[in-house]
Tab-separated table of N, CA and C in Angstrom:
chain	number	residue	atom	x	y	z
Q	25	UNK	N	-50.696	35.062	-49.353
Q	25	UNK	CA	-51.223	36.245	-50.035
Q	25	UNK	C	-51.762	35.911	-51.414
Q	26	UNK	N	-51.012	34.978	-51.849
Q	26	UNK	CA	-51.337	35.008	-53.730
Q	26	UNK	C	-52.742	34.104	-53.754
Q	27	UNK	N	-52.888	32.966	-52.981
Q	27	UNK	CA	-54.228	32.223	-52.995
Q	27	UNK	C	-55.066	32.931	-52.506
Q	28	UNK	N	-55.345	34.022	-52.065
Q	28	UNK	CA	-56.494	34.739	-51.558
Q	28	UNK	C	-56.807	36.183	-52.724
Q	29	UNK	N	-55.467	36.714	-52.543
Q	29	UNK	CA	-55.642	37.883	-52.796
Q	29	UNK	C	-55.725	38.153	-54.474
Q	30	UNK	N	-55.001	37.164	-55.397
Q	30	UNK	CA	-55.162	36.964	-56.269
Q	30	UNK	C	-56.536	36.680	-57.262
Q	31	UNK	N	-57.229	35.789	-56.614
Q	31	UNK	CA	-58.735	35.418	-56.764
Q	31	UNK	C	-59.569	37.052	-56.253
Q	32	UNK	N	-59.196	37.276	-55.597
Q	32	UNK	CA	-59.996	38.481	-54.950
Q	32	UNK	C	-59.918	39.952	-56.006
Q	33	UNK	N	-58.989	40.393	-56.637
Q	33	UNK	CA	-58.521	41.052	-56.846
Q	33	UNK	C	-58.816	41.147	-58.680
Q	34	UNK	N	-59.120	39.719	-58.888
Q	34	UNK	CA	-59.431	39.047	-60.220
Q	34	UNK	C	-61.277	39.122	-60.333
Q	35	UNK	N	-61.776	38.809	-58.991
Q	35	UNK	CA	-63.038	38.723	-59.160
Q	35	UNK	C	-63.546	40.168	-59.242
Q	36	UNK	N	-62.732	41.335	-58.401
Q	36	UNK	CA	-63.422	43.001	-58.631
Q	36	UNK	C	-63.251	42.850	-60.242
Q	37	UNK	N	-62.212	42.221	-60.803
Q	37	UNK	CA	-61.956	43.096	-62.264
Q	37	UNK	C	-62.995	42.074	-63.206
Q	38	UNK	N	-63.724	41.498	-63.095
Q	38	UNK	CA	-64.390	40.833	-64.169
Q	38	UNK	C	-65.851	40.629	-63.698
Q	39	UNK	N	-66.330	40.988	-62.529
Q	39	UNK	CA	-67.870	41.036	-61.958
Q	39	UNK	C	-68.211	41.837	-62.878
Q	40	UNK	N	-67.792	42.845	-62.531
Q	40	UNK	CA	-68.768	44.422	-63.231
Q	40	UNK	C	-69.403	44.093	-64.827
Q	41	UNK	N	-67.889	43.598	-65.795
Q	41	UNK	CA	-68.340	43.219	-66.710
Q	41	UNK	C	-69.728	42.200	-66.571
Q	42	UNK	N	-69.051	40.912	-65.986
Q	42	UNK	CA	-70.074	39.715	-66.257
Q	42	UNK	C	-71.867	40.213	-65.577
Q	43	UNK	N	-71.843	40.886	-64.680
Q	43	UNK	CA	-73.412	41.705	-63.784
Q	43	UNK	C	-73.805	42.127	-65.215
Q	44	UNK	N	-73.027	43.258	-66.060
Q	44	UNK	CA	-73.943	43.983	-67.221
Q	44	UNK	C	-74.167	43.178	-68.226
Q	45	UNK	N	-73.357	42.153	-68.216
Q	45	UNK	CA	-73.991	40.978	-69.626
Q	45	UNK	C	-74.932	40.087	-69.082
Q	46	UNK	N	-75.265	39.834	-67.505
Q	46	UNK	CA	-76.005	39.036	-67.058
Q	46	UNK	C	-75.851	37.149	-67.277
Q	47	UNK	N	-74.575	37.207	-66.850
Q	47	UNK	CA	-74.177	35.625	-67.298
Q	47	UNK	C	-72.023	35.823	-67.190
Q	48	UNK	N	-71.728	34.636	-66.284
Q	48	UNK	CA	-70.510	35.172	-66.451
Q	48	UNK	C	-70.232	33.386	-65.499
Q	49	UNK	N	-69.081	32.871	-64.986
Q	49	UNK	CA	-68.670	32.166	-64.414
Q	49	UNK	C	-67.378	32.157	-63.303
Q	50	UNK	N	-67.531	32.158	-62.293
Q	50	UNK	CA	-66.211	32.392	-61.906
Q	50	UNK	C	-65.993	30.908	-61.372
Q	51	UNK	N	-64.716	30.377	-61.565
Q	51	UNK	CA	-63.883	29.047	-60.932
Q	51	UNK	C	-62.834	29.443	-60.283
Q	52	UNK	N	-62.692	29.566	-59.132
Q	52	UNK	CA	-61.550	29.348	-58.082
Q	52	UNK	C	-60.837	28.288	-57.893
Q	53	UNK	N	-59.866	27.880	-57.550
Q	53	UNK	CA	-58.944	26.851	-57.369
Q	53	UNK	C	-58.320	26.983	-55.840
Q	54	UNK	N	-59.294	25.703	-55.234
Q	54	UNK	CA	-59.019	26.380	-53.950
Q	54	UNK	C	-58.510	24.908	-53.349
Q	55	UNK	N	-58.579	24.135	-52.219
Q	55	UNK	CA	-58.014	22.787	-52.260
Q	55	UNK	C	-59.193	21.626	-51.654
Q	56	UNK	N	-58.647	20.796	-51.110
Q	56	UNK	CA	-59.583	19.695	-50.231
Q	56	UNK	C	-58.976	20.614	-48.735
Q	57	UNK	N	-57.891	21.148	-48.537
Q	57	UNK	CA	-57.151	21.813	-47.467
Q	57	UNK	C	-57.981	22.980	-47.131
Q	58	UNK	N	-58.693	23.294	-47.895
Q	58	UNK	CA	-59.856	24.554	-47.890
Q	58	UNK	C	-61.574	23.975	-47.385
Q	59	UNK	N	-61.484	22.602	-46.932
Q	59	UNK	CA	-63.067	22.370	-46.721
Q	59	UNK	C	-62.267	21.274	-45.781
Q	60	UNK	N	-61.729	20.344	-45.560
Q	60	UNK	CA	-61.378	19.756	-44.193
Q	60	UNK	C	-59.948	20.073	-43.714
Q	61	UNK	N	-59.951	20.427	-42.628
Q	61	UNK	CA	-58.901	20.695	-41.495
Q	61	UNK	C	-58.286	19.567	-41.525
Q	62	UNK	N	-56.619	19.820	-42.040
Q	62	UNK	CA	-55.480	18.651	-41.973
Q	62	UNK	C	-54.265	19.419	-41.353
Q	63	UNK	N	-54.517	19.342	-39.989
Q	63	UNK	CA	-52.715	19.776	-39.188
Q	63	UNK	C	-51.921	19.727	-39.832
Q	64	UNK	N	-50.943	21.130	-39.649
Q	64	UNK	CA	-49.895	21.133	-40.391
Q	64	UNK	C	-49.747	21.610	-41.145
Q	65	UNK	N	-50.824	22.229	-42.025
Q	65	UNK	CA	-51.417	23.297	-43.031
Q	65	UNK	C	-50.960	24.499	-42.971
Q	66	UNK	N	-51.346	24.907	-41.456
Q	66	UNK	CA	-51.360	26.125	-41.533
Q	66	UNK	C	-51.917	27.082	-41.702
Q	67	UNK	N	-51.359	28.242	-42.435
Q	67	UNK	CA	-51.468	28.910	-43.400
Q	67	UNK	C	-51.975	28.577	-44.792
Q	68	UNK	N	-51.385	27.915	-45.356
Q	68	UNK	CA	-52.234	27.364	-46.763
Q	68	UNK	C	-53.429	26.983	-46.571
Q	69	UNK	N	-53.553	26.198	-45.541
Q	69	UNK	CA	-55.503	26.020	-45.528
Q	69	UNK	C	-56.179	27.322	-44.746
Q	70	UNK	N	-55.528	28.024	-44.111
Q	70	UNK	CA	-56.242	29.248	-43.652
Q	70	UNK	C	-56.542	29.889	-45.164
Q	71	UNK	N	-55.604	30.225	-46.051
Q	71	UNK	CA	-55.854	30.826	-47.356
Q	71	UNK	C	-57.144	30.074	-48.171
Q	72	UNK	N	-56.903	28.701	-47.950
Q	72	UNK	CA	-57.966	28.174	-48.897
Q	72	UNK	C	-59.230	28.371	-48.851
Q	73	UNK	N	-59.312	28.200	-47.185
Q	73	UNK	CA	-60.765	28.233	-46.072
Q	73	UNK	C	-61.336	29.658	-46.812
Q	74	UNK	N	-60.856	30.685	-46.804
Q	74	UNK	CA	-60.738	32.057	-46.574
Q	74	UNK	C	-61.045	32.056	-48.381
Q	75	UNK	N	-60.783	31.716	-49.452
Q	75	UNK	CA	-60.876	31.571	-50.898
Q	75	UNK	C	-62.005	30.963	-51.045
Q	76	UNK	N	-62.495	30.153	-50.283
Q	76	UNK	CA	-63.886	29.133	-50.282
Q	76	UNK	C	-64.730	30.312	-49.663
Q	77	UNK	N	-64.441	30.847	-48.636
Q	77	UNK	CA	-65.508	32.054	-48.419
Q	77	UNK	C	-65.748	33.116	-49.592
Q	78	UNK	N	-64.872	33.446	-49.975
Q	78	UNK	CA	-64.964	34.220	-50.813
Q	78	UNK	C	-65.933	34.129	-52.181
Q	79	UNK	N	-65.283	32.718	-52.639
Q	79	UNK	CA	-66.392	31.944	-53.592
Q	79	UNK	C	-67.700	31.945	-53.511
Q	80	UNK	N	-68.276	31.588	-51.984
Q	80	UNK	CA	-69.406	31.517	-51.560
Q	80	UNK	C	-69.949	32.544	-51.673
Q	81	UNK	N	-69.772	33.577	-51.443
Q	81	UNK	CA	-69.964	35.271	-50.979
Q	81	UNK	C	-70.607	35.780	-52.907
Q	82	UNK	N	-69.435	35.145	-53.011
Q	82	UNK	CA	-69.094	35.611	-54.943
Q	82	UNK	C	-70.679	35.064	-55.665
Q	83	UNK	N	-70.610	33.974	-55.346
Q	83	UNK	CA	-72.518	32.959	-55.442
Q	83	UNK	C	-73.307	33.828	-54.956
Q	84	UNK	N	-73.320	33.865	-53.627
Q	84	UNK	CA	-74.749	34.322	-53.274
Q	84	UNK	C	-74.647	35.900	-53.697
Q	85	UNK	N	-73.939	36.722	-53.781
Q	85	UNK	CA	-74.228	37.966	-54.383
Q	85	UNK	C	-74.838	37.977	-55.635
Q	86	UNK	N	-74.434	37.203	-56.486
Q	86	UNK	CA	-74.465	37.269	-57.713
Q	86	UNK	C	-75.371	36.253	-58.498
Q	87	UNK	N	-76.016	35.437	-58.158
Q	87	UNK	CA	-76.876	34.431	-59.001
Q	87	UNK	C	-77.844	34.805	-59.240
Q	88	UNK	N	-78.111	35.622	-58.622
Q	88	UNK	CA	-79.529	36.416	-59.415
Q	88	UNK	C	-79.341	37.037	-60.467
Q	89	UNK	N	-78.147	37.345	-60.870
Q	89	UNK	CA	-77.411	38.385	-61.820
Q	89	UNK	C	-77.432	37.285	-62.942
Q	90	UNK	N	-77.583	36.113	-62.551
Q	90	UNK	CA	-76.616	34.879	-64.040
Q	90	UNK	C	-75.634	34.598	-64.094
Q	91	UNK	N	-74.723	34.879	-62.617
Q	91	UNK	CA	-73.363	34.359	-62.280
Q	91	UNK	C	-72.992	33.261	-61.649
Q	92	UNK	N	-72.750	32.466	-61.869
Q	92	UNK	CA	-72.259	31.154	-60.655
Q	92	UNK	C	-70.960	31.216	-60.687
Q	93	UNK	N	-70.493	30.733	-59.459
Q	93	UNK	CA	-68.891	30.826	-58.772
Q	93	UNK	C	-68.918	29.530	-58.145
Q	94	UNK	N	-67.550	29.047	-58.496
Q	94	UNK	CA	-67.051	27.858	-57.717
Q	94	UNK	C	-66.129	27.744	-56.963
Q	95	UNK	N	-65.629	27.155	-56.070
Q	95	UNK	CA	-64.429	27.229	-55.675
Q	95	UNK	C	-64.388	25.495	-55.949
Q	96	UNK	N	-63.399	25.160	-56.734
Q	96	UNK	CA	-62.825	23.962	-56.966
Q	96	UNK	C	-61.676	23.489	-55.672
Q	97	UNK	N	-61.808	22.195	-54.853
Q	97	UNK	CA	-61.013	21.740	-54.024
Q	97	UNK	C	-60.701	20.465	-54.278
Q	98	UNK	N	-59.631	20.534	-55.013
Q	98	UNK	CA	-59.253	18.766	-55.018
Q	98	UNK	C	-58.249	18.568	-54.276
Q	99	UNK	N	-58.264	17.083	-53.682
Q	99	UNK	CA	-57.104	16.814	-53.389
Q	99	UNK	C	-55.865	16.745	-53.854
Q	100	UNK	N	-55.122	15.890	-53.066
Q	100	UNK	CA	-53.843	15.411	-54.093
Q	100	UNK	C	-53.600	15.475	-55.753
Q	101	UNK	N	-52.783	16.512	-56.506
Q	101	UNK	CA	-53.055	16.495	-57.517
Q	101	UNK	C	-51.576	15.822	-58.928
Q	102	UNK	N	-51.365	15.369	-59.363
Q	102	UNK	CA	-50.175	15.305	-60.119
Q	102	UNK	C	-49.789	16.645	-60.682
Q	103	UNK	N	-48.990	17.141	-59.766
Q	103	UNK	CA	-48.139	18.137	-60.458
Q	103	UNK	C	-46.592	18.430	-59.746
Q	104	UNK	N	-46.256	19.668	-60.861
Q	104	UNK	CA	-44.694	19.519	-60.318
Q	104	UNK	C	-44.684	19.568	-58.371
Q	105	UNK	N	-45.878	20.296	-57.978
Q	105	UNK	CA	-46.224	20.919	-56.309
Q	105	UNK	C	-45.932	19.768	-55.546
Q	106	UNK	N	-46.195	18.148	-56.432
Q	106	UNK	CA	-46.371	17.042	-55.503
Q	106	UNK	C	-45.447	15.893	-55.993
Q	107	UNK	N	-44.101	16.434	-57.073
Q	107	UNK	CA	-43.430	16.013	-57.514
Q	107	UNK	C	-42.381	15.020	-56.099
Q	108	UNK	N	-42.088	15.778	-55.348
Q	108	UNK	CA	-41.556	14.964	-54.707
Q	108	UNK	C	-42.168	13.667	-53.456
Q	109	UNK	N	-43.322	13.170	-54.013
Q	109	UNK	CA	-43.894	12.182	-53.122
Q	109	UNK	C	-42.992	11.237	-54.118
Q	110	UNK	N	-43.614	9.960	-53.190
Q	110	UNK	CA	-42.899	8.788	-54.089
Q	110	UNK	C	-44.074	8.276	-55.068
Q	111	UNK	N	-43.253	7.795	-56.035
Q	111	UNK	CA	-43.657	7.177	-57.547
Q	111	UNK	C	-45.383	6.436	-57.315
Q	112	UNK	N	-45.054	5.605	-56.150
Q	112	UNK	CA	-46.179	4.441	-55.952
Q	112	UNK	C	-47.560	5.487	-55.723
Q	113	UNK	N	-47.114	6.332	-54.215
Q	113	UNK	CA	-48.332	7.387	-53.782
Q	113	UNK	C	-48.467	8.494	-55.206
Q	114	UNK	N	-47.762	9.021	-56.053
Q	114	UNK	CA	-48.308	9.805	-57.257
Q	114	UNK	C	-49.336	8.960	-58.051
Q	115	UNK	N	-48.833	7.929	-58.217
Q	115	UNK	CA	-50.065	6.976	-59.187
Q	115	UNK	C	-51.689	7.532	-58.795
Q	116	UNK	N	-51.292	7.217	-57.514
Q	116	UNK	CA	-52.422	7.410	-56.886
Q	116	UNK	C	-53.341	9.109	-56.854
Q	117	UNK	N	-52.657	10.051	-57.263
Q	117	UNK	CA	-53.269	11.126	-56.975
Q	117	UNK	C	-54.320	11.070	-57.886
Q	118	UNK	N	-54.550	12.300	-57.815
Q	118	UNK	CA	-55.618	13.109	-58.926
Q	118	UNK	C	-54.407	13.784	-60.200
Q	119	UNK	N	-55.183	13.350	-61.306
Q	119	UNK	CA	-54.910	14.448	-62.753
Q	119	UNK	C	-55.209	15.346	-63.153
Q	120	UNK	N	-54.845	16.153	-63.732
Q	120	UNK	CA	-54.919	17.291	-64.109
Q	120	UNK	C	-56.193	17.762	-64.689
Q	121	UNK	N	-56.309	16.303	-66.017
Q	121	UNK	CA	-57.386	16.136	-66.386
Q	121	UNK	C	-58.405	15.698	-65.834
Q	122	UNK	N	-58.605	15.235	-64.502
Q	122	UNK	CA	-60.023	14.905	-63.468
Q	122	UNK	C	-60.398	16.249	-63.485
Q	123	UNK	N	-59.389	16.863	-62.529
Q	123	UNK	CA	-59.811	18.690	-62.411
Q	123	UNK	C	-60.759	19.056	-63.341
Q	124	UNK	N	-59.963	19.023	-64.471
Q	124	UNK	CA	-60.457	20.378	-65.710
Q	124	UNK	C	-61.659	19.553	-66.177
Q	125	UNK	N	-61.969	18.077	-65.966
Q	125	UNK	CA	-63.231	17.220	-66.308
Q	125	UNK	C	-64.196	18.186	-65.539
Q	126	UNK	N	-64.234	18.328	-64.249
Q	126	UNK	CA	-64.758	18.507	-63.139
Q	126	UNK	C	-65.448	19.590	-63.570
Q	127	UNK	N	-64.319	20.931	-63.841
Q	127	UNK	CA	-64.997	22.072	-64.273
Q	127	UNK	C	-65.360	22.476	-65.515
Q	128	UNK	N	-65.289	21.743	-66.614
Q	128	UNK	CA	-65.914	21.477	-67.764
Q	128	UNK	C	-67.221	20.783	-67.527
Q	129	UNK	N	-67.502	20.185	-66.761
Q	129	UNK	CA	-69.400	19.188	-66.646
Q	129	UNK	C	-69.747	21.013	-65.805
Q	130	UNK	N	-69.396	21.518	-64.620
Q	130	UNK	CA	-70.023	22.455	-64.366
Q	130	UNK	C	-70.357	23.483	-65.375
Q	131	UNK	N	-69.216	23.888	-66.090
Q	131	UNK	CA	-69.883	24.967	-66.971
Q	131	UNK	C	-70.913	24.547	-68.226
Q	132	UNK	N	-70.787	23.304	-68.574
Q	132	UNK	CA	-71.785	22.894	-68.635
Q	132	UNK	C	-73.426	22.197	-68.129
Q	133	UNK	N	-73.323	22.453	-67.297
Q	133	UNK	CA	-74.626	22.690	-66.445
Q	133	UNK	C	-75.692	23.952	-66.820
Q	134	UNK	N	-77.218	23.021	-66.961
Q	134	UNK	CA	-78.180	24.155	-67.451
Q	134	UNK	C	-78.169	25.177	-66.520
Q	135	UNK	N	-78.763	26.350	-66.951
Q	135	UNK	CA	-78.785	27.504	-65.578
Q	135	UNK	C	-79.366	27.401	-64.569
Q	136	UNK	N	-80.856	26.856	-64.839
Q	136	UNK	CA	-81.588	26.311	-63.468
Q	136	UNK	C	-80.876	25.395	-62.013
Q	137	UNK	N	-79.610	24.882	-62.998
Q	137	UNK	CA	-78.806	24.004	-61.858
Q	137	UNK	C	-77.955	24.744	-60.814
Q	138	UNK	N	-78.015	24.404	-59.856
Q	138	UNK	CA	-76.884	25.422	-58.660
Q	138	UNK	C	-75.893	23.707	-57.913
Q	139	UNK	N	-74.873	24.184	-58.419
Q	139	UNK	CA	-74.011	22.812	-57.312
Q	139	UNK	C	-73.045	23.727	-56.544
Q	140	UNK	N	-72.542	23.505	-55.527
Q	140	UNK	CA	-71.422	23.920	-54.754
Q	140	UNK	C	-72.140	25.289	-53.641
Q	141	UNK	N	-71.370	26.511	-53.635
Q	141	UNK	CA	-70.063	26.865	-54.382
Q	141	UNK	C	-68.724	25.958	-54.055
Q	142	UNK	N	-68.534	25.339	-53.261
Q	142	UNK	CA	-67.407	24.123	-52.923
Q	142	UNK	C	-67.942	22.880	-53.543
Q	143	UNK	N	-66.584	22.738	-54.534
Q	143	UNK	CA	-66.685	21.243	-55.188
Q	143	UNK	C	-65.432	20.623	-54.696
Q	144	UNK	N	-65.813	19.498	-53.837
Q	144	UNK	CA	-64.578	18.897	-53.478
Q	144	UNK	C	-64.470	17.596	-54.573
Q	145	UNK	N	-63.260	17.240	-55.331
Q	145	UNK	CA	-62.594	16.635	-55.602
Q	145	UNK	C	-61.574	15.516	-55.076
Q	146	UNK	N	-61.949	14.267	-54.856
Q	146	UNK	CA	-61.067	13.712	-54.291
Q	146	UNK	C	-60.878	12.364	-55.117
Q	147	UNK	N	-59.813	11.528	-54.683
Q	147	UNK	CA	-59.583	10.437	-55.216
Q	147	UNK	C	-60.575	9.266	-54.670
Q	148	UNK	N	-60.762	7.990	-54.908
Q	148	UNK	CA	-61.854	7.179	-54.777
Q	148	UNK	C	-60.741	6.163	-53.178
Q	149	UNK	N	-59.316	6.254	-53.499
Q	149	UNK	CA	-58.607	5.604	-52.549
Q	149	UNK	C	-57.776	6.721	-52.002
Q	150	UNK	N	-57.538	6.629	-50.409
Q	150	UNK	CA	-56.306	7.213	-50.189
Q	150	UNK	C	-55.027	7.285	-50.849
Q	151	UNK	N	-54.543	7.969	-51.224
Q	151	UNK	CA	-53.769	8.091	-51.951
Q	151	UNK	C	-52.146	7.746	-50.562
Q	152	UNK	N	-52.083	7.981	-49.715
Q	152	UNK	CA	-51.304	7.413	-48.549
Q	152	UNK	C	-51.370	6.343	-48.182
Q	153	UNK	N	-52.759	5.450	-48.338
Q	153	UNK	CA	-52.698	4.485	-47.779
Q	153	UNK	C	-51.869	3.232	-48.293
């Protein structure tokens, strides 16, 4: 409920504004579990899949307006969520700071530019392997 409905519920309350100023950004936080199918998911990637639509939806309504929407999907990330892998495979994830790199170069992007609405994020090595 909270990965879907949360974003959803966030985007009615701040469109209206951002449509009448003509310029606004929305970033979702959605996963790599939200753009490739990994058994075992579930539910969490049904939510993500379903948050990536939404994103998309959120874009194409709105870019004519001066809005761009992302849905951010990274993989593996260092946080407390992935605290319990082992030491060797954490090295290996993604940081916090890749993320927020990620969506800092987008909002900096001229307006003429359109990337996504899915930005997948991943590490350069398996992080399992």
């Amino acid at each position: 409920r909270v990965n879907l409905r949360a974003p959803a519920l966030l985007c009615a309350a701040v469109l209206p504004e951002m449509r009448s100023r003509g310029h606004g950004f929305v970033v979702n936080v959605a996963s790599e579990a939200g753009v490739v199918a990994y058994p075992g998911f579930g539910a969490y990637a049904v939510s993500k899949f379903a948050l990536c639509a939404l994103t998309r939806l959120v874009a194409e309504e709105n870019q004519a307006l001066g809005i761009k929407a992302w849905a951010i999907c990274p993989g593996m990330v260092d946080t407390p969520m992935t605290a319990d892998a082992a030491d060797d495979v954490r090295r290996r994830f993604l940081r916090v700071a890749d993320v927020v790199g990620v969506v800092e170069g987008l909002l900096l992007q001229d307006d003429n530019v359109m990337l996504g609405p899915e930005i997948l994020v991943r590490t350069m090595r398996n992080p399992w392997a």
